[in-house]
């Protein structure tokens, strides 16, 4: 009756992460890595220590909305939980957004920033949501060329001073839907003081932010996305009161429970045009592409957290006479999960590399096409993997993985948002088709993949190379055939096609890294993962779809 199970524990999340460290050793020069390593080590320490401890202690707390004060005044005050309050300060001071804008490492600053975000995210209960939108808003304002708004907001969005730091919301979703944003019903009326917004926003994440970018239709504009304009809103006045914004209620969600996601009514909210009176959907896409990158980084971060806990626990949990870490079937299961996570990691960080080159204008035209294609493909692929991995991680703990106060179930609930927000898998599969239309981007993917495989010589990597090539050939021929058959066939197969592109890109990048790791680190663990991932279903295309629907 004296048995006590030792719980899983976390060490320094940077030092313990072979995949992150090996990747950074490949993409950063040794002197550059030495320069940034202190910041990563410190974030890894916080994530495994103070932040993780507070995360467990904060488990039952949720943001609170107080709509009225004692005297009948509408105040719509949001109180965040202690974890989120600490997360905000740490995020600002450690430059989890700022690093990407300081550009100390040029284009590789985006990689540095994503590494910080990757370490920070799993211990802060989706504080990555407001940070992603803050980052996206800064990038969108900078791309807009609106100097007044850039001067006003970007210094706050990208500061390391926690007292000056602002976060941004992204208010897009309305009752008409979260995907077909062109149906937005919010109206922008112009008067002597400028624009005021009237409408209902149905799913606004992190409503505690100081500013928001949102879409509304200036009176008289035509329907559809082109008739919308992109607006900048400062959410509260100098007394902290909402500026003609009513927070009707917070959403009762499956996961992301720390995120104060709200339903809003805009009752004449003062707003400024960001970039002209039309083309709002197009003008907000820089924000979408940054939050989709964050979504991918968050996916690989949550996968890594699950694995870190599962691997530690496997060494502590004894069953049938030995620790789980000595049981072949348990090891085999975790190795498959590791392979998914490792492949996803290389894809998300490759998109970060391209994003960084785009931001410093070092990107070529061909790489821009590749980035446009790979952003939705990466987001949709890693989002699905995150849910699958979280489910396996919970199962690897047996019943404990299903019990709330272990802090494990939240991994699955929070992961489930990743294929939904920022474009569902299907919407992004259609966006993949949009990115391919009339463009050379598939050819650019072929070149990228060929470049990855060119460096691969080790005979144990022959299978992954073969699988990448055959999957790409199949995807290319499927696309040609589906285009010939017409739009219904193309759309029906778009999800399997996009996932195949994503998984083969992951395998190519992982295989390239595996060869590098053999050559420079004499380490064959990435090779093991590449081989496992190659046999985990890369080509998901089913040929007969087109026939059935034609
Ligand atoms: C943990 C980290 C994650 C952080 C999460 C933050 C929480 C935030 C929660 C949310 O707010 S979730 C809501 C997010 N909503 C979406 O992601 C919307 C999903 N729907 C789409 O993405 C649709 O594809 C889209 C709204 C863009 C379709 O609208 P339209 O009006 O049918 O678009 P259309 O006409 O095809 O495209 C308009 C223009 O934008 C075109 O350019 P042109 O005007 O030059 O022809 C498109 O090529 C361009 N475009 C569309 N998507 C683009 C893009 N350009 C670049 N990148 C893209 N992704």
PDB file of N, CA and C and ligand atoms in Angstrom, residues 126 128-129 132-133 170 172-173 178-182 203 205 224-226 279 281-282 285 288-289 291-292 294-295 298 372 418 421-423 427-428 431 434, ligand 1:
ATOM      1  N   UNK A 126      -1.420  28.942 -24.255  1.00  0.00           N
ATOM      2  CA  UNK A 126      -1.866  29.612 -25.485  1.00  0.00           C
ATOM      3  C   UNK A 126      -1.769  31.143 -25.371  1.00  0.00           C
ATOM      4  N   UNK A 128       0.435  32.298 -26.739  1.00  0.00           N
ATOM      5  CA  UNK A 128       0.888  32.468 -28.122  1.00  0.00           C
ATOM      6  C   UNK A 128      -0.203  33.096 -28.988  1.00  0.00           C
ATOM      7  N   UNK A 129      -1.469  32.990 -28.587  1.00  0.00           N
ATOM      8  CA  UNK A 129      -2.550  33.564 -29.400  1.00  0.00           C
ATOM      9  C   UNK A 129      -2.423  35.085 -29.481  1.00  0.00           C
ATOM     10  N   UNK A 132       0.783  35.974 -31.379  1.00  0.00           N
ATOM     11  CA  UNK A 132       0.707  35.760 -32.826  1.00  0.00           C
ATOM     12  C   UNK A 132       0.001  36.929 -33.503  1.00  0.00           C
ATOM     13  N   UNK A 133      -1.097  37.358 -32.896  1.00  0.00           N
ATOM     14  CA  UNK A 133      -1.864  38.455 -33.505  1.00  0.00           C
ATOM     15  C   UNK A 133      -1.098  39.772 -33.398  1.00  0.00           C
ATOM     16  N   UNK A 170      -7.423  40.294 -33.545  1.00  0.00           N
ATOM     17  CA  UNK A 170      -7.699  40.125 -34.985  1.00  0.00           C
ATOM     18  C   UNK A 170      -9.168  39.755 -35.043  1.00  0.00           C
ATOM     19  N   UNK A 172     -12.138  39.021 -36.985  1.00  0.00           N
ATOM     20  CA  UNK A 172     -12.597  38.721 -38.339  1.00  0.00           C
ATOM     21  C   UNK A 172     -13.924  37.972 -38.329  1.00  0.00           C
ATOM     22  N   UNK A 173     -14.053  37.025 -37.402  1.00  0.00           N
ATOM     23  CA  UNK A 173     -15.175  36.103 -37.485  1.00  0.00           C
ATOM     24  C   UNK A 173     -16.488  36.771 -37.099  1.00  0.00           C
ATOM     25  N   UNK A 178     -16.599  31.937 -39.995  1.00  0.00           N
ATOM     26  CA  UNK A 178     -15.200  32.262 -39.748  1.00  0.00           C
ATOM     27  C   UNK A 178     -14.351  32.096 -40.988  1.00  0.00           C
ATOM     28  N   UNK A 179     -14.855  31.365 -41.976  1.00  0.00           N
ATOM     29  CA  UNK A 179     -14.049  31.080 -43.167  1.00  0.00           C
ATOM     30  C   UNK A 179     -14.344  32.067 -44.295  1.00  0.00           C
ATOM     31  N   UNK A 180     -15.644  32.261 -44.569  1.00  0.00           N
ATOM     32  CA  UNK A 180     -16.036  33.113 -45.705  1.00  0.00           C
ATOM     33  C   UNK A 180     -16.134  34.557 -45.217  1.00  0.00           C
ATOM     34  N   UNK A 181     -14.976  35.144 -44.997  1.00  0.00           N
ATOM     35  CA  UNK A 181     -14.898  36.454 -44.350  1.00  0.00           C
ATOM     36  C   UNK A 181     -15.537  37.557 -45.203  1.00  0.00           C
ATOM     37  N   UNK A 182     -15.631  37.313 -46.506  1.00  0.00           N
ATOM     38  CA  UNK A 182     -16.257  38.295 -47.406  1.00  0.00           C
ATOM     39  C   UNK A 182     -17.712  38.573 -47.043  1.00  0.00           C
ATOM     40  N   UNK A 203     -16.441  35.917 -32.610  1.00  0.00           N
ATOM     41  CA  UNK A 203     -15.401  35.017 -32.066  1.00  0.00           C
ATOM     42  C   UNK A 203     -14.096  35.788 -32.060  1.00  0.00           C
ATOM     43  N   UNK A 205     -10.656  36.572 -30.475  1.00  0.00           N
ATOM     44  CA  UNK A 205      -9.699  35.993 -29.534  1.00  0.00           C
ATOM     45  C   UNK A 205      -8.995  37.090 -28.757  1.00  0.00           C
ATOM     46  N   UNK A 224     -18.831  41.241 -50.659  1.00  0.00           N
ATOM     47  CA  UNK A 224     -17.616  40.443 -50.883  1.00  0.00           C
ATOM     48  C   UNK A 224     -16.391  41.053 -50.213  1.00  0.00           C
ATOM     49  N   UNK A 225     -15.318  40.299 -50.289  1.00  0.00           N
ATOM     50  CA  UNK A 225     -14.077  40.696 -49.616  1.00  0.00           C
ATOM     51  C   UNK A 225     -13.498  41.993 -50.137  1.00  0.00           C
ATOM     52  N   UNK A 226     -13.732  42.258 -51.432  1.00  0.00           N
ATOM     53  CA  UNK A 226     -13.176  43.490 -52.008  1.00  0.00           C
ATOM     54  C   UNK A 226     -13.868  44.738 -51.473  1.00  0.00           C
ATOM     55  N   UNK A 279     -10.693  46.208 -50.504  1.00  0.00           N
ATOM     56  CA  UNK A 279      -9.708  45.104 -50.498  1.00  0.00           C
ATOM     57  C   UNK A 279      -9.242  44.717 -49.097  1.00  0.00           C
ATOM     58  N   UNK A 281      -9.903  42.038 -47.331  1.00  0.00           N
ATOM     59  CA  UNK A 281      -9.421  40.653 -47.171  1.00  0.00           C
ATOM     60  C   UNK A 281      -7.973  40.563 -47.638  1.00  0.00           C
ATOM     61  N   UNK A 282      -7.706  41.120 -48.810  1.00  0.00           N
ATOM     62  CA  UNK A 282      -6.325  41.039 -49.302  1.00  0.00           C
ATOM     63  C   UNK A 282      -5.371  41.757 -48.344  1.00  0.00           C
ATOM     64  N   UNK A 285      -4.168  39.825 -45.258  1.00  0.00           N
ATOM     65  CA  UNK A 285      -3.473  38.537 -45.425  1.00  0.00           C
ATOM     66  C   UNK A 285      -2.051  38.510 -44.834  1.00  0.00           C
ATOM     67  N   UNK A 288      -2.730  37.097 -41.557  1.00  0.00           N
ATOM     68  CA  UNK A 288      -3.087  35.675 -41.610  1.00  0.00           C
ATOM     69  C   UNK A 288      -1.849  34.811 -41.798  1.00  0.00           C
ATOM     70  N   UNK A 289      -0.941  35.262 -42.635  1.00  0.00           N
ATOM     71  CA  UNK A 289       0.224  34.418 -42.909  1.00  0.00           C
ATOM     72  C   UNK A 289       1.161  34.343 -41.704  1.00  0.00           C
ATOM     73  N   UNK A 291       0.087  34.640 -38.479  1.00  0.00           N
ATOM     74  CA  UNK A 291      -0.558  33.802 -37.453  1.00  0.00           C
ATOM     75  C   UNK A 291      -0.551  32.327 -37.884  1.00  0.00           C
ATOM     76  N   UNK A 292      -0.538  32.081 -39.183  1.00  0.00           N
ATOM     77  CA  UNK A 292      -0.443  30.676 -39.630  1.00  0.00           C
ATOM     78  C   UNK A 292       0.954  30.118 -39.341  1.00  0.00           C
ATOM     79  N   UNK A 294       2.746  31.102 -36.764  1.00  0.00           N
ATOM     80  CA  UNK A 294       2.676  30.853 -35.313  1.00  0.00           C
ATOM     81  C   UNK A 294       1.899  29.578 -34.989  1.00  0.00           C
ATOM     82  N   UNK A 295       0.864  29.343 -35.777  1.00  0.00           N
ATOM     83  CA  UNK A 295       0.076  28.134 -35.560  1.00  0.00           C
ATOM     84  C   UNK A 295       0.960  26.898 -35.737  1.00  0.00           C
ATOM     85  N   UNK A 298       3.373  26.697 -32.873  1.00  0.00           N
ATOM     86  CA  UNK A 298       2.650  26.226 -31.681  1.00  0.00           C
ATOM     87  C   UNK A 298       2.367  24.731 -31.788  1.00  0.00           C
ATOM     88  N   UNK A 372       4.400  31.390 -50.306  1.00  0.00           N
ATOM     89  CA  UNK A 372       2.936  31.516 -50.432  1.00  0.00           C
ATOM     90  C   UNK A 372       2.272  30.137 -50.437  1.00  0.00           C
ATOM     91  N   UNK A 418      -5.793  23.888 -33.180  1.00  0.00           N
ATOM     92  CA  UNK A 418      -4.781  24.229 -34.198  1.00  0.00           C
ATOM     93  C   UNK A 418      -5.223  23.919 -35.632  1.00  0.00           C
ATOM     94  N   UNK A 421      -8.686  27.108 -36.011  1.00  0.00           N
ATOM     95  CA  UNK A 421      -8.565  28.557 -36.220  1.00  0.00           C
ATOM     96  C   UNK A 421      -7.479  28.864 -37.248  1.00  0.00           C
ATOM     97  N   UNK A 422      -7.488  30.070 -37.687  1.00  0.00           N
ATOM     98  CA  UNK A 422      -6.541  30.510 -38.732  1.00  0.00           C
ATOM     99  C   UNK A 422      -6.720  29.738 -40.035  1.00  0.00           C
ATOM    100  N   UNK A 423      -7.943  29.287 -40.284  1.00  0.00           N
ATOM    101  CA  UNK A 423      -8.228  28.538 -41.502  1.00  0.00           C
ATOM    102  C   UNK A 423      -8.252  27.049 -41.192  1.00  0.00           C
ATOM    103  N   UNK A 427     -10.301  24.753 -45.590  1.00  0.00           N
ATOM    104  CA  UNK A 427     -10.140  26.118 -46.138  1.00  0.00           C
ATOM    105  C   UNK A 427      -8.691  26.325 -46.592  1.00  0.00           C
ATOM    106  N   UNK A 428      -7.762  25.776 -45.846  1.00  0.00           N
ATOM    107  CA  UNK A 428      -6.361  25.945 -46.245  1.00  0.00           C
ATOM    108  C   UNK A 428      -6.005  25.046 -47.430  1.00  0.00           C
ATOM    109  N   UNK A 431      -7.001  27.104 -50.106  1.00  0.00           N
ATOM    110  CA  UNK A 431      -6.021  28.186 -50.251  1.00  0.00           C
ATOM    111  C   UNK A 431      -4.763  27.662 -50.963  1.00  0.00           C
ATOM    112  N   UNK A 434      -5.492  27.878 -54.410  1.00  0.00           N
ATOM    113  CA  UNK A 434      -5.436  29.290 -54.810  1.00  0.00           C
ATOM    114  C   UNK A 434      -3.973  29.706 -55.041  1.00  0.00           C
TER     115      UNK A 434
HETATM  116  C1  LIG B   1      -1.329  29.788 -31.736  1.00  0.00           C
HETATM  117  C2  LIG B   1      -1.080  30.679 -32.821  1.00  0.00           C
HETATM  118  C3  LIG B   1      -2.257  30.970 -33.666  1.00  0.00           C
HETATM  119  C4  LIG B   1      -2.789  32.311 -33.390  1.00  0.00           C
HETATM  120  C5  LIG B   1      -4.230  32.369 -33.493  1.00  0.00           C
HETATM  121  C6  LIG B   1      -4.779  33.712 -33.307  1.00  0.00           C
HETATM  122  C7  LIG B   1      -6.220  33.631 -32.985  1.00  0.00           C
HETATM  123  C8  LIG B   1      -7.066  34.318 -33.960  1.00  0.00           C
HETATM  124  C9  LIG B   1      -8.344  33.626 -34.109  1.00  0.00           C
HETATM  125  C10 LIG B   1      -8.958  34.070 -35.374  1.00  0.00           C
HETATM  126  O1  LIG B   1      -9.157  35.193 -35.656  1.00  0.00           O
HETATM  127  S1  LIG B   1      -9.343  32.795 -36.356  1.00  0.00           S
HETATM  128  C11 LIG B   1      -9.962  33.611 -37.794  1.00  0.00           C
HETATM  129  C12 LIG B   1      -9.011  33.476 -38.831  1.00  0.00           C
HETATM  130  N1  LIG B   1      -9.723  33.527 -40.053  1.00  0.00           N
HETATM  131  C13 LIG B   1      -9.194  33.012 -41.139  1.00  0.00           C
HETATM  132  O2  LIG B   1      -8.095  32.488 -41.137  1.00  0.00           O
HETATM  133  C14 LIG B   1     -10.012  33.127 -42.386  1.00  0.00           C
HETATM  134  C15 LIG B   1     -10.085  31.822 -43.121  1.00  0.00           C
HETATM  135  N2  LIG B   1     -10.554  32.053 -44.484  1.00  0.00           N
HETATM  136  C16 LIG B   1      -9.663  32.268 -45.485  1.00  0.00           C
HETATM  137  O3  LIG B   1      -8.466  32.283 -45.294  1.00  0.00           O
HETATM  138  C17 LIG B   1     -10.256  32.466 -46.840  1.00  0.00           C
HETATM  139  O4  LIG B   1      -9.454  31.796 -47.761  1.00  0.00           O
HETATM  140  C18 LIG B   1     -10.357  33.958 -47.230  1.00  0.00           C
HETATM  141  C19 LIG B   1     -11.070  34.737 -46.148  1.00  0.00           C
HETATM  142  C20 LIG B   1      -8.995  34.594 -47.449  1.00  0.00           C
HETATM  143  C21 LIG B   1     -11.167  33.967 -48.505  1.00  0.00           C
HETATM  144  O5  LIG B   1     -11.763  35.228 -48.719  1.00  0.00           O
HETATM  145  P1  LIG B   1     -12.172  35.720 -50.186  1.00  0.00           P
HETATM  146  O6  LIG B   1     -12.711  37.091 -50.048  1.00  0.00           O
HETATM  147  O7  LIG B   1     -12.976  34.692 -50.875  1.00  0.00           O
HETATM  148  O8  LIG B   1     -10.715  35.799 -50.810  1.00  0.00           O
HETATM  149  P2  LIG B   1     -10.212  35.914 -52.317  1.00  0.00           P
HETATM  150  O9  LIG B   1     -11.104  36.796 -53.114  1.00  0.00           O
HETATM  151  O10 LIG B   1      -9.914  34.569 -52.876  1.00  0.00           O
HETATM  152  O11 LIG B   1      -8.843  36.641 -52.052  1.00  0.00           O
HETATM  153  C22 LIG B   1      -8.744  38.020 -51.851  1.00  0.00           C
HETATM  154  C23 LIG B   1      -7.326  38.396 -52.181  1.00  0.00           C
HETATM  155  O12 LIG B   1      -6.466  37.948 -51.103  1.00  0.00           O
HETATM  156  C24 LIG B   1      -6.781  37.714 -53.433  1.00  0.00           C
HETATM  157  O13 LIG B   1      -5.820  38.591 -53.992  1.00  0.00           O
HETATM  158  P3  LIG B   1      -6.210  39.572 -55.236  1.00  0.00           P
HETATM  159  O14 LIG B   1      -7.202  40.535 -54.684  1.00  0.00           O
HETATM  160  O15 LIG B   1      -4.915  40.218 -55.587  1.00  0.00           O
HETATM  161  O16 LIG B   1      -6.754  38.680 -56.296  1.00  0.00           O
HETATM  162  C25 LIG B   1      -6.076  36.504 -52.880  1.00  0.00           C
HETATM  163  O17 LIG B   1      -5.081  36.008 -53.745  1.00  0.00           O
HETATM  164  C26 LIG B   1      -5.466  37.088 -51.627  1.00  0.00           C
HETATM  165  N3  LIG B   1      -5.201  36.059 -50.618  1.00  0.00           N
HETATM  166  C27 LIG B   1      -6.090  35.240 -50.028  1.00  0.00           C
HETATM  167  N4  LIG B   1      -5.493  34.484 -49.101  1.00  0.00           N
HETATM  168  C28 LIG B   1      -4.184  34.850 -49.098  1.00  0.00           C
HETATM  169  C29 LIG B   1      -3.997  35.857 -50.062  1.00  0.00           C
HETATM  170  N5  LIG B   1      -2.820  36.442 -50.271  1.00  0.00           N
HETATM  171  C30 LIG B   1      -1.775  36.013 -49.550  1.00  0.00           C
HETATM  172  N6  LIG B   1      -1.877  35.039 -48.616  1.00  0.00           N
HETATM  173  C31 LIG B   1      -3.055  34.442 -48.362  1.00  0.00           C
HETATM  174  N7  LIG B   1      -3.136  33.504 -47.422  1.00  0.00           N
END
